[in-house]
């Protein structure tokens, strides 16, 4: 394992991202029965997860300049993003945030 992925901070960040994802995923199926406030909170939590992922991707991108395993991971992540029509993961995450903001606005306008 590369120095980047061995880092305690990186391991903590990855665990936090995974835990946040699990928490969000566990309530997503309840979305139809949630109140407006709960739905808006869920959207905010999703945006928070994306922020954590953005920060990790930025750190990965910096590490990729010197760490071959980080560089390989970034290439694979960007290839997956490209398969969905995005330049890289940053562009994909920006599109997700816009979608979440539109969903939040639609929920607010529902009154």
PDB file of N, CA and C in Angstrom:
ATOM      1  N   UNK A   1       0.859  -1.179   0.000  1.00  0.00           N
ATOM      2  CA  UNK A   1       0.000   0.000   0.000  1.00  0.00           C
ATOM      3  C   UNK A   1       0.901   1.237   0.000  1.00  0.00           C
ATOM      4  N   UNK A   2       0.502   2.254  -0.746  1.00  0.00           N
ATOM      5  CA  UNK A   2       1.296   3.473  -0.869  1.00  0.00           C
ATOM      6  C   UNK A   2       1.250   4.294   0.420  1.00  0.00           C
ATOM      7  N   UNK A   3       2.171   5.238   0.507  1.00  0.00           N
ATOM      8  CA  UNK A   3       2.209   6.116   1.681  1.00  0.00           C
ATOM      9  C   UNK A   3       0.915   6.902   1.826  1.00  0.00           C
ATOM     10  N   UNK A   4       0.348   7.324   0.715  1.00  0.00           N
ATOM     11  CA  UNK A   4      -0.900   8.089   0.767  1.00  0.00           C
ATOM     12  C   UNK A   4      -1.994   7.270   1.448  1.00  0.00           C
ATOM     13  N   UNK A   5      -2.182   6.040   1.002  1.00  0.00           N
ATOM     14  CA  UNK A   5      -3.255   5.217   1.536  1.00  0.00           C
ATOM     15  C   UNK A   5      -2.942   4.670   2.934  1.00  0.00           C
ATOM     16  N   UNK A   6      -1.675   4.650   3.326  1.00  0.00           N
ATOM     17  CA  UNK A   6      -1.286   4.220   4.675  1.00  0.00           C
ATOM     18  C   UNK A   6      -1.510   5.312   5.718  1.00  0.00           C
ATOM     19  N   UNK A   7      -1.626   6.532   5.271  1.00  0.00           N
ATOM     20  CA  UNK A   7      -1.771   7.665   6.187  1.00  0.00           C
ATOM     21  C   UNK A   7      -2.987   7.487   7.092  1.00  0.00           C
ATOM     22  N   UNK A   8      -2.792   7.744   8.385  1.00  0.00           N
ATOM     23  CA  UNK A   8      -3.907   7.656   9.331  1.00  0.00           C
ATOM     24  C   UNK A   8      -5.030   8.610   8.950  1.00  0.00           C
ATOM     25  N   UNK A   9      -4.662   9.812   8.525  1.00  0.00           N
ATOM     26  CA  UNK A   9      -5.679  10.788   8.150  1.00  0.00           C
ATOM     27  C   UNK A   9      -6.487  10.308   6.951  1.00  0.00           C
ATOM     28  N   UNK A  10      -5.827   9.742   5.967  1.00  0.00           N
ATOM     29  CA  UNK A  10      -6.527   9.223   4.787  1.00  0.00           C
ATOM     30  C   UNK A  10      -7.454   8.077   5.195  1.00  0.00           C
ATOM     31  N   UNK A  11      -6.972   7.181   6.034  1.00  0.00           N
ATOM     32  CA  UNK A  11      -7.799   6.070   6.496  1.00  0.00           C
ATOM     33  C   UNK A  11      -9.015   6.581   7.264  1.00  0.00           C
ATOM     34  N   UNK A  12      -8.828   7.597   8.109  1.00  0.00           N
ATOM     35  CA  UNK A  12      -9.945   8.185   8.848  1.00  0.00           C
ATOM     36  C   UNK A  12     -10.942   8.841   7.905  1.00  0.00           C
ATOM     37  N   UNK A  13     -10.429   9.558   6.887  1.00  0.00           N
ATOM     38  CA  UNK A  13     -11.309  10.196   5.912  1.00  0.00           C
ATOM     39  C   UNK A  13     -12.136   9.168   5.152  1.00  0.00           C
ATOM     40  N   UNK A  14     -11.487   8.098   4.738  1.00  0.00           N
ATOM     41  CA  UNK A  14     -12.205   7.047   4.005  1.00  0.00           C
ATOM     42  C   UNK A  14     -13.263   6.390   4.882  1.00  0.00           C
ATOM     43  N   UNK A  15     -12.935   6.140   6.140  1.00  0.00           N
ATOM     44  CA  UNK A  15     -13.904   5.544   7.055  1.00  0.00           C
ATOM     45  C   UNK A  15     -15.078   6.489   7.284  1.00  0.00           C
ATOM     46  N   UNK A  16     -14.788   7.787   7.415  1.00  0.00           N
ATOM     47  CA  UNK A  16     -15.844   8.778   7.612  1.00  0.00           C
ATOM     48  C   UNK A  16     -16.762   8.844   6.388  1.00  0.00           C
ATOM     49  N   UNK A  17     -16.178   8.831   5.205  1.00  0.00           N
ATOM     50  CA  UNK A  17     -16.970   8.845   3.971  1.00  0.00           C
ATOM     51  C   UNK A  17     -17.861   7.598   3.918  1.00  0.00           C
ATOM     52  N   UNK A  18     -17.284   6.450   4.221  1.00  0.00           N
ATOM     53  CA  UNK A  18     -18.049   5.203   4.173  1.00  0.00           C
ATOM     54  C   UNK A  18     -19.167   5.200   5.208  1.00  0.00           C
ATOM     55  N   UNK A  19     -18.876   5.631   6.422  1.00  0.00           N
ATOM     56  CA  UNK A  19     -19.897   5.676   7.483  1.00  0.00           C
ATOM     57  C   UNK A  19     -21.020   6.646   7.124  1.00  0.00           C
ATOM     58  N   UNK A  20     -20.653   7.787   6.591  1.00  0.00           N
ATOM     59  CA  UNK A  20     -21.653   8.774   6.178  1.00  0.00           C
ATOM     60  C   UNK A  20     -22.530   8.195   5.069  1.00  0.00           C
ATOM     61  N   UNK A  21     -21.894   7.550   4.099  1.00  0.00           N
ATOM     62  CA  UNK A  21     -22.648   6.928   3.012  1.00  0.00           C
ATOM     63  C   UNK A  21     -23.630   5.882   3.561  1.00  0.00           C
ATOM     64  N   UNK A  22     -23.157   5.032   4.460  1.00  0.00           N
ATOM     65  CA  UNK A  22     -24.031   3.997   5.023  1.00  0.00           C
ATOM     66  C   UNK A  22     -25.229   4.609   5.741  1.00  0.00           C
ATOM     67  N   UNK A  23     -24.981   5.672   6.511  1.00  0.00           N
ATOM     68  CA  UNK A  23     -26.068   6.324   7.249  1.00  0.00           C
ATOM     69  C   UNK A  23     -27.092   6.908   6.277  1.00  0.00           C
ATOM     70  N   UNK A  24     -26.614   7.570   5.238  1.00  0.00           N
ATOM     71  CA  UNK A  24     -27.512   8.172   4.246  1.00  0.00           C
ATOM     72  C   UNK A  24     -28.275   7.096   3.482  1.00  0.00           C
ATOM     73  N   UNK A  25     -27.573   6.060   3.061  1.00  0.00           N
ATOM     74  CA  UNK A  25     -28.205   4.992   2.284  1.00  0.00           C
ATOM     75  C   UNK A  25     -29.278   4.263   3.092  1.00  0.00           C
ATOM     76  N   UNK A  26     -29.068   4.164   4.391  1.00  0.00           N
ATOM     77  CA  UNK A  26     -30.020   3.427   5.222  1.00  0.00           C
ATOM     78  C   UNK A  26     -31.378   4.117   5.336  1.00  0.00           C
ATOM     79  N   UNK A  27     -31.437   5.406   5.096  1.00  0.00           N
ATOM     80  CA  UNK A  27     -32.717   6.116   5.194  1.00  0.00           C
ATOM     81  C   UNK A  27     -33.279   6.540   3.840  1.00  0.00           C
ATOM     82  N   UNK A  28     -32.526   6.340   2.781  1.00  0.00           N
ATOM     83  CA  UNK A  28     -32.971   6.784   1.464  1.00  0.00           C
ATOM     84  C   UNK A  28     -34.284   6.126   1.047  1.00  0.00           C
ATOM     85  N   UNK A  29     -34.472   4.875   1.405  1.00  0.00           N
ATOM     86  CA  UNK A  29     -35.722   4.186   1.026  1.00  0.00           C
ATOM     87  C   UNK A  29     -36.946   4.785   1.724  1.00  0.00           C
ATOM     88  N   UNK A  30     -36.724   5.534   2.796  1.00  0.00           N
ATOM     89  CA  UNK A  30     -37.826   6.157   3.536  1.00  0.00           C
ATOM     90  C   UNK A  30     -38.190   7.535   2.987  1.00  0.00           C
ATOM     91  N   UNK A  31     -37.497   7.966   1.955  1.00  0.00           N
ATOM     92  CA  UNK A  31     -37.700   9.300   1.392  1.00  0.00           C
ATOM     93  C   UNK A  31     -39.161   9.628   1.085  1.00  0.00           C
ATOM     94  N   UNK A  32     -39.924   8.732   0.456  1.00  0.00           N
ATOM     95  CA  UNK A  32     -41.316   9.073   0.137  1.00  0.00           C
ATOM     96  C   UNK A  32     -42.178   9.402   1.359  1.00  0.00           C
ATOM     97  N   UNK A  33     -41.848   8.833   2.498  1.00  0.00           N
ATOM     98  CA  UNK A  33     -42.670   9.073   3.687  1.00  0.00           C
ATOM     99  C   UNK A  33     -42.091  10.152   4.612  1.00  0.00           C
ATOM    100  N   UNK A  34     -41.004  10.764   4.210  1.00  0.00           N
ATOM    101  CA  UNK A  34     -40.385  11.802   5.041  1.00  0.00           C
ATOM    102  C   UNK A  34     -41.142  13.116   4.951  1.00  0.00           C
ATOM    103  N   UNK A  35     -41.064  13.885   6.023  1.00  0.00           N
ATOM    104  CA  UNK A  35     -41.621  15.237   6.007  1.00  0.00           C
ATOM    105  C   UNK A  35     -40.718  16.133   5.162  1.00  0.00           C
ATOM    106  N   UNK A  36     -41.214  17.309   4.841  1.00  0.00           N
ATOM    107  CA  UNK A  36     -40.414  18.259   4.072  1.00  0.00           C
ATOM    108  C   UNK A  36     -39.091  18.547   4.779  1.00  0.00           C
ATOM    109  N   UNK A  37     -39.161  18.784   6.088  1.00  0.00           N
ATOM    110  CA  UNK A  37     -37.960  19.086   6.863  1.00  0.00           C
ATOM    111  C   UNK A  37     -36.969  17.918   6.817  1.00  0.00           C
ATOM    112  N   UNK A  38     -37.465  16.698   6.934  1.00  0.00           N
ATOM    113  CA  UNK A  38     -36.598  15.518   6.879  1.00  0.00           C
ATOM    114  C   UNK A  38     -35.971  15.364   5.488  1.00  0.00           C
ATOM    115  N   UNK A  39     -36.753  15.629   4.443  1.00  0.00           N
ATOM    116  CA  UNK A  39     -36.212  15.537   3.080  1.00  0.00           C
ATOM    117  C   UNK A  39     -35.116  16.578   2.858  1.00  0.00           C
ATOM    118  N   UNK A  40     -35.352  17.807   3.318  1.00  0.00           N
ATOM    119  CA  UNK A  40     -34.340  18.855   3.150  1.00  0.00           C
ATOM    120  C   UNK A  40     -33.087  18.528   3.958  1.00  0.00           C
ATOM    121  N   UNK A  41     -33.263  17.949   5.133  1.00  0.00           N
ATOM    122  CA  UNK A  41     -32.119  17.531   5.940  1.00  0.00           C
ATOM    123  C   UNK A  41     -31.346  16.417   5.230  1.00  0.00           C
ATOM    124  N   UNK A  42     -32.069  15.484   4.632  1.00  0.00           N
ATOM    125  CA  UNK A  42     -31.440  14.392   3.886  1.00  0.00           C
ATOM    126  C   UNK A  42     -30.624  14.951   2.714  1.00  0.00           C
ATOM    127  N   UNK A  43     -31.187  15.917   2.016  1.00  0.00           N
ATOM    128  CA  UNK A  43     -30.469  16.545   0.906  1.00  0.00           C
ATOM    129  C   UNK A  43     -29.191  17.212   1.418  1.00  0.00           C
ATOM    130  N   UNK A  44     -29.279  17.910   2.540  1.00  0.00           N
ATOM    131  CA  UNK A  44     -28.092  18.545   3.123  1.00  0.00           C
ATOM    132  C   UNK A  44     -27.041  17.504   3.508  1.00  0.00           C
ATOM    133  N   UNK A  45     -27.486  16.375   4.045  1.00  0.00           N
ATOM    134  CA  UNK A  45     -26.547  15.313   4.396  1.00  0.00           C
ATOM    135  C   UNK A  45     -25.872  14.741   3.149  1.00  0.00           C
ATOM    136  N   UNK A  46     -26.628  14.611   2.066  1.00  0.00           N
ATOM    137  CA  UNK A  46     -26.051  14.140   0.805  1.00  0.00           C
ATOM    138  C   UNK A  46     -25.003  15.135   0.290  1.00  0.00           C
ATOM    139  N   UNK A  47     -25.315  16.412   0.386  1.00  0.00           N
ATOM    140  CA  UNK A  47     -24.348  17.438  -0.034  1.00  0.00           C
ATOM    141  C   UNK A  47     -23.110  17.404   0.860  1.00  0.00           C
ATOM    142  N   UNK A  48     -23.299  17.129   2.139  1.00  0.00           N
ATOM    143  CA  UNK A  48     -22.164  16.999   3.049  1.00  0.00           C
ATOM    144  C   UNK A  48     -21.267  15.838   2.665  1.00  0.00           C
ATOM    145  N   UNK A  49     -21.883  14.718   2.271  1.00  0.00           N
ATOM    146  CA  UNK A  49     -21.111  13.570   1.810  1.00  0.00           C
ATOM    147  C   UNK A  49     -20.311  13.935   0.562  1.00  0.00           C
ATOM    148  N   UNK A  50     -20.936  14.630  -0.356  1.00  0.00           N
ATOM    149  CA  UNK A  50     -20.239  15.039  -1.574  1.00  0.00           C
ATOM    150  C   UNK A  50     -19.072  15.958  -1.232  1.00  0.00           C
ATOM    151  N   UNK A  51     -19.254  16.849  -0.276  1.00  0.00           N
ATOM    152  CA  UNK A  51     -18.142  17.716   0.149  1.00  0.00           C
ATOM    153  C   UNK A  51     -16.972  16.886   0.676  1.00  0.00           C
ATOM    154  N   UNK A  52     -17.266  15.870   1.465  1.00  0.00           N
ATOM    155  CA  UNK A  52     -16.205  14.995   1.979  1.00  0.00           C
ATOM    156  C   UNK A  52     -15.497  14.284   0.827  1.00  0.00           C
ATOM    157  N   UNK A  53     -16.281  13.841  -0.147  1.00  0.00           N
ATOM    158  CA  UNK A  53     -15.700  13.153  -1.302  1.00  0.00           C
ATOM    159  C   UNK A  53     -14.859  14.115  -2.146  1.00  0.00           C
ATOM    160  N   UNK A  54     -15.320  15.343  -2.298  1.00  0.00           N
ATOM    161  CA  UNK A  54     -14.557  16.342  -3.042  1.00  0.00           C
ATOM    162  C   UNK A  54     -13.202  16.595  -2.385  1.00  0.00           C
ATOM    163  N   UNK A  55     -13.224  16.741  -1.061  1.00  0.00           N
ATOM    164  CA  UNK A  55     -11.983  16.984  -0.330  1.00  0.00           C
ATOM    165  C   UNK A  55     -11.030  15.813  -0.505  1.00  0.00           C
ATOM    166  N   UNK A  56     -11.558  14.604  -0.393  1.00  0.00           N
ATOM    167  CA  UNK A  56     -10.711  13.428  -0.571  1.00  0.00           C
ATOM    168  C   UNK A  56     -10.156  13.377  -1.994  1.00  0.00           C
ATOM    169  N   UNK A  57     -10.983  13.640  -2.987  1.00  0.00           N
ATOM    170  CA  UNK A  57     -10.538  13.598  -4.385  1.00  0.00           C
ATOM    171  C   UNK A  57      -9.453  14.650  -4.631  1.00  0.00           C
ATOM    172  N   UNK A  58      -9.598  15.817  -4.033  1.00  0.00           N
ATOM    173  CA  UNK A  58      -8.581  16.864  -4.174  1.00  0.00           C
ATOM    174  C   UNK A  58      -7.256  16.385  -3.573  1.00  0.00           C
ATOM    175  N   UNK A  59      -7.312  15.800  -2.390  1.00  0.00           N
ATOM    176  CA  UNK A  59      -6.096  15.287  -1.747  1.00  0.00           C
ATOM    177  C   UNK A  59      -5.495  14.146  -2.575  1.00  0.00           C
ATOM    178  N   UNK A  60      -6.345  13.289  -3.111  1.00  0.00           N
ATOM    179  CA  UNK A  60      -5.880  12.206  -3.966  1.00  0.00           C
ATOM    180  C   UNK A  60      -5.176  12.775  -5.199  1.00  0.00           C
ATOM    181  N   UNK A  61      -5.746  13.821  -5.782  1.00  0.00           N
ATOM    182  CA  UNK A  61      -5.161  14.448  -6.971  1.00  0.00           C
ATOM    183  C   UNK A  61      -3.787  15.031  -6.668  1.00  0.00           C
ATOM    184  N   UNK A  62      -3.655  15.646  -5.504  1.00  0.00           N
ATOM    185  CA  UNK A  62      -2.349  16.181  -5.112  1.00  0.00           C
ATOM    186  C   UNK A  62      -1.345  15.049  -4.898  1.00  0.00           C
ATOM    187  N   UNK A  63      -1.768  14.004  -4.222  1.00  0.00           N
ATOM    188  CA  UNK A  63      -0.881  12.870  -3.951  1.00  0.00           C
ATOM    189  C   UNK A  63      -0.496  12.148  -5.235  1.00  0.00           C
ATOM    190  N   UNK A  64      -1.367  12.181  -6.233  1.00  0.00           N
ATOM    191  CA  UNK A  64      -1.127  11.473  -7.494  1.00  0.00           C
ATOM    192  C   UNK A  64       0.118  11.978  -8.210  1.00  0.00           C
ATOM    193  N   UNK A  65       0.544  13.180  -7.886  1.00  0.00           N
ATOM    194  CA  UNK A  65       1.747  13.737  -8.522  1.00  0.00           C
ATOM    195  C   UNK A  65       3.004  12.998  -8.093  1.00  0.00           C
ATOM    196  N   UNK A  66       2.962  12.361  -6.909  1.00  0.00           N
ATOM    197  CA  UNK A  66       4.155  11.692  -6.383  1.00  0.00           C
ATOM    198  C   UNK A  66       3.931  10.229  -6.030  1.00  0.00           C
ATOM    199  N   UNK A  67       2.694   9.809  -5.945  1.00  0.00           N
ATOM    200  CA  UNK A  67       2.386   8.452  -5.489  1.00  0.00           C
ATOM    201  C   UNK A  67       1.725   7.672  -6.619  1.00  0.00           C
ATOM    202  N   UNK A  68       2.393   6.634  -7.128  1.00  0.00           N
ATOM    203  CA  UNK A  68       1.840   5.872  -8.259  1.00  0.00           C
ATOM    204  C   UNK A  68       0.480   5.230  -7.970  1.00  0.00           C
ATOM    205  N   UNK A  69       0.274   4.742  -6.747  1.00  0.00           N
ATOM    206  CA  UNK A  69      -1.025   4.125  -6.428  1.00  0.00           C
ATOM    207  C   UNK A  69      -2.134   5.167  -6.400  1.00  0.00           C
ATOM    208  N   UNK A  70      -1.839   6.340  -5.877  1.00  0.00           N
ATOM    209  CA  UNK A  70      -2.823   7.429  -5.885  1.00  0.00           C
ATOM    210  C   UNK A  70      -3.111   7.852  -7.316  1.00  0.00           C
ATOM    211  N   UNK A  71      -2.070   7.909  -8.137  1.00  0.00           N
ATOM    212  CA  UNK A  71      -2.256   8.284  -9.543  1.00  0.00           C
ATOM    213  C   UNK A  71      -3.130   7.266 -10.255  1.00  0.00           C
ATOM    214  N   UNK A  72      -2.893   5.983  -9.996  1.00  0.00           N
ATOM    215  CA  UNK A  72      -3.696   4.930 -10.609  1.00  0.00           C
ATOM    216  C   UNK A  72      -5.154   5.031 -10.168  1.00  0.00           C
ATOM    217  N   UNK A  73      -5.363   5.274  -8.881  1.00  0.00           N
ATOM    218  CA  UNK A  73      -6.730   5.406  -8.360  1.00  0.00           C
ATOM    219  C   UNK A  73      -7.442   6.576  -9.025  1.00  0.00           C
ATOM    220  N   UNK A  74      -6.741   7.686  -9.168  1.00  0.00           N
ATOM    221  CA  UNK A  74      -7.361   8.856  -9.799  1.00  0.00           C
ATOM    222  C   UNK A  74      -7.724   8.559 -11.251  1.00  0.00           C
ATOM    223  N   UNK A  75      -6.837   7.899 -11.972  1.00  0.00           N
ATOM    224  CA  UNK A  75      -7.111   7.547 -13.369  1.00  0.00           C
ATOM    225  C   UNK A  75      -8.360   6.662 -13.455  1.00  0.00           C
ATOM    226  N   UNK A  76      -8.467   5.677 -12.556  1.00  0.00           N
ATOM    227  CA  UNK A  76      -9.633   4.780 -12.582  1.00  0.00           C
ATOM    228  C   UNK A  76     -10.921   5.517 -12.222  1.00  0.00           C
ATOM    229  N   UNK A  77     -10.840   6.408 -11.238  1.00  0.00           N
ATOM    230  CA  UNK A  77     -12.020   7.192 -10.854  1.00  0.00           C
ATOM    231  C   UNK A  77     -12.459   8.087 -12.010  1.00  0.00           C
ATOM    232  N   UNK A  78     -11.495   8.751 -12.642  1.00  0.00           N
ATOM    233  CA  UNK A  78     -11.837   9.637 -13.761  1.00  0.00           C
ATOM    234  C   UNK A  78     -12.376   8.852 -14.953  1.00  0.00           C
ATOM    235  N   UNK A  79     -11.885   7.636 -15.151  1.00  0.00           N
ATOM    236  CA  UNK A  79     -12.404   6.791 -16.241  1.00  0.00           C
ATOM    237  C   UNK A  79     -13.868   6.438 -15.990  1.00  0.00           C
ATOM    238  N   UNK A  80     -14.208   6.134 -14.752  1.00  0.00           N
ATOM    239  CA  UNK A  80     -15.612   5.854 -14.419  1.00  0.00           C
ATOM    240  C   UNK A  80     -16.472   7.096 -14.630  1.00  0.00           C
ATOM    241  N   UNK A  81     -15.959   8.239 -14.219  1.00  0.00           N
ATOM    242  CA  UNK A  81     -16.701   9.488 -14.416  1.00  0.00           C
ATOM    243  C   UNK A  81     -16.896   9.755 -15.902  1.00  0.00           C
ATOM    244  N   UNK A  82     -15.871   9.493 -16.669  1.00  0.00           N
ATOM    245  CA  UNK A  82     -15.936   9.690 -18.119  1.00  0.00           C
ATOM    246  C   UNK A  82     -16.979   8.782 -18.761  1.00  0.00           C
ATOM    247  N   UNK A  83     -17.122   7.587 -18.231  1.00  0.00           N
ATOM    248  CA  UNK A  83     -18.118   6.648 -18.757  1.00  0.00           C
ATOM    249  C   UNK A  83     -19.535   7.195 -18.595  1.00  0.00           C
ATOM    250  N   UNK A  84     -19.716   8.101 -17.637  1.00  0.00           N
ATOM    251  CA  UNK A  84     -21.022   8.724 -17.421  1.00  0.00           C
ATOM    252  C   UNK A  84     -21.111  10.108 -18.064  1.00  0.00           C
ATOM    253  N   UNK A  85     -20.107  10.445 -18.883  1.00  0.00           N
ATOM    254  CA  UNK A  85     -20.156  11.686 -19.641  1.00  0.00           C
ATOM    255  C   UNK A  85     -19.528  12.897 -18.968  1.00  0.00           C
ATOM    256  N   UNK A  86     -18.765  12.682 -17.902  1.00  0.00           N
ATOM    257  CA  UNK A  86     -18.129  13.796 -17.197  1.00  0.00           C
ATOM    258  C   UNK A  86     -16.632  13.802 -17.482  1.00  0.00           C
ATOM    259  N   UNK A  87     -16.045  14.973 -17.410  1.00  0.00           N
ATOM    260  CA  UNK A  87     -14.610  15.139 -17.634  1.00  0.00           C
ATOM    261  C   UNK A  87     -13.808  14.409 -16.548  1.00  0.00           C
ATOM    262  N   UNK A  88     -14.253  14.582 -15.298  1.00  0.00           N
ATOM    263  CA  UNK A  88     -13.605  13.946 -14.156  1.00  0.00           C
ATOM    264  C   UNK A  88     -14.601  13.895 -12.997  1.00  0.00           C
ATOM    265  N   UNK A  89     -14.157  13.417 -11.856  1.00  0.00           N
ATOM    266  CA  UNK A  89     -15.059  13.267 -10.722  1.00  0.00           C
ATOM    267  C   UNK A  89     -15.551  14.616 -10.202  1.00  0.00           C
ATOM    268  N   UNK A  90     -14.714  15.636 -10.288  1.00  0.00           N
ATOM    269  CA  UNK A  90     -15.130  16.969  -9.816  1.00  0.00           C
ATOM    270  C   UNK A  90     -16.359  17.452 -10.577  1.00  0.00           C
ATOM    271  N   UNK A  91     -16.331  17.291 -11.888  1.00  0.00           N
ATOM    272  CA  UNK A  91     -17.473  17.705 -12.713  1.00  0.00           C
ATOM    273  C   UNK A  91     -18.715  16.878 -12.370  1.00  0.00           C
ATOM    274  N   UNK A  92     -18.531  15.601 -12.143  1.00  0.00           N
ATOM    275  CA  UNK A  92     -19.642  14.721 -11.773  1.00  0.00           C
ATOM    276  C   UNK A  92     -20.253  15.159 -10.442  1.00  0.00           C
ATOM    277  N   UNK A  93     -19.398  15.460  -9.464  1.00  0.00           N
ATOM    278  CA  UNK A  93     -19.903  15.860  -8.151  1.00  0.00           C
ATOM    279  C   UNK A  93     -20.609  17.212  -8.214  1.00  0.00           C
ATOM    280  N   UNK A  94     -20.128  18.112  -9.039  1.00  0.00           N
ATOM    281  CA  UNK A  94     -20.810  19.402  -9.202  1.00  0.00           C
ATOM    282  C   UNK A  94     -22.207  19.196  -9.773  1.00  0.00           C
ATOM    283  N   UNK A  95     -22.327  18.275 -10.717  1.00  0.00           N
ATOM    284  CA  UNK A  95     -23.642  17.971 -11.292  1.00  0.00           C
ATOM    285  C   UNK A  95     -24.566  17.367 -10.229  1.00  0.00           C
ATOM    286  N   UNK A  96     -24.022  16.523  -9.365  1.00  0.00           N
ATOM    287  CA  UNK A  96     -24.833  15.943  -8.290  1.00  0.00           C
ATOM    288  C   UNK A  96     -25.324  17.024  -7.330  1.00  0.00           C
ATOM    289  N   UNK A  97     -24.451  17.963  -6.992  1.00  0.00           N
ATOM    290  CA  UNK A  97     -24.844  19.046  -6.086  1.00  0.00           C
ATOM    291  C   UNK A  97     -25.955  19.879  -6.727  1.00  0.00           C
ATOM    292  N   UNK A  98     -25.830  20.177  -8.016  1.00  0.00           N
ATOM    293  CA  UNK A  98     -26.880  20.947  -8.701  1.00  0.00           C
ATOM    294  C   UNK A  98     -28.206  20.190  -8.675  1.00  0.00           C
ATOM    295  N   UNK A  99     -28.161  18.897  -8.893  1.00  0.00           N
ATOM    296  CA  UNK A  99     -29.379  18.082  -8.856  1.00  0.00           C
ATOM    297  C   UNK A  99     -30.004  18.116  -7.463  1.00  0.00           C
ATOM    298  N   UNK A 100     -29.175  17.997  -6.439  1.00  0.00           N
ATOM    299  CA  UNK A 100     -29.684  18.053  -5.061  1.00  0.00           C
ATOM    300  C   UNK A 100     -30.282  19.421  -4.747  1.00  0.00           C
ATOM    301  N   UNK A 101     -29.647  20.472  -5.218  1.00  0.00           N
ATOM    302  CA  UNK A 101     -30.179  21.819  -4.984  1.00  0.00           C
ATOM    303  C   UNK A 101     -31.510  22.014  -5.693  1.00  0.00           C
ATOM    304  N   UNK A 102     -31.642  21.462  -6.892  1.00  0.00           N
ATOM    305  CA  UNK A 102     -32.917  21.527  -7.608  1.00  0.00           C
ATOM    306  C   UNK A 102     -33.993  20.738  -6.867  1.00  0.00           C
ATOM    307  N   UNK A 103     -33.622  19.594  -6.324  1.00  0.00           N
ATOM    308  CA  UNK A 103     -34.584  18.786  -5.560  1.00  0.00           C
ATOM    309  C   UNK A 103     -35.017  19.527  -4.301  1.00  0.00           C
ATOM    310  N   UNK A 104     -34.079  20.189  -3.645  1.00  0.00           N
ATOM    311  CA  UNK A 104     -34.407  20.963  -2.441  1.00  0.00           C
ATOM    312  C   UNK A 104     -35.353  22.105  -2.796  1.00  0.00           C
ATOM    313  N   UNK A 105     -35.073  22.795  -3.897  1.00  0.00           N
ATOM    314  CA  UNK A 105     -35.933  23.905  -4.304  1.00  0.00           C
ATOM    315  C   UNK A 105     -37.323  23.407  -4.667  1.00  0.00           C
ATOM    316  N   UNK A 106     -37.398  22.266  -5.342  1.00  0.00           N
ATOM    317  CA  UNK A 106     -38.697  21.685  -5.689  1.00  0.00           C
ATOM    318  C   UNK A 106     -39.487  21.330  -4.434  1.00  0.00           C
ATOM    319  N   UNK A 107     -38.797  20.840  -3.428  1.00  0.00           N
ATOM    320  CA  UNK A 107     -39.446  20.481  -2.171  1.00  0.00           C
ATOM    321  C   UNK A 107     -39.952  21.740  -1.466  1.00  0.00           C
ATOM    322  N   UNK A 108     -39.159  22.797  -1.497  1.00  0.00           N
ATOM    323  CA  UNK A 108     -39.561  24.066  -0.886  1.00  0.00           C
ATOM    324  C   UNK A 108     -40.771  24.661  -1.608  1.00  0.00           C
ATOM    325  N   UNK A 109     -40.749  24.569  -2.946  1.00  0.00           N
ATOM    326  CA  UNK A 109     -41.824  25.143  -3.769  1.00  0.00           C
ATOM    327  C   UNK A 109     -43.127  24.335  -3.701  1.00  0.00           C
ATOM    328  N   UNK A 110     -43.097  23.177  -3.117  1.00  0.00           N
ATOM    329  CA  UNK A 110     -44.261  22.286  -3.079  1.00  0.00           C
ATOM    330  C   UNK A 110     -45.421  22.862  -2.260  1.00  0.00           C
ATOM    331  N   UNK A 111     -45.193  23.870  -1.494  1.00  0.00           N
ATOM    332  CA  UNK A 111     -46.280  24.447  -0.661  1.00  0.00           C
ATOM    333  C   UNK A 111     -47.336  25.145  -1.456  1.00  0.00           C
TER     334      UNK A 111
END
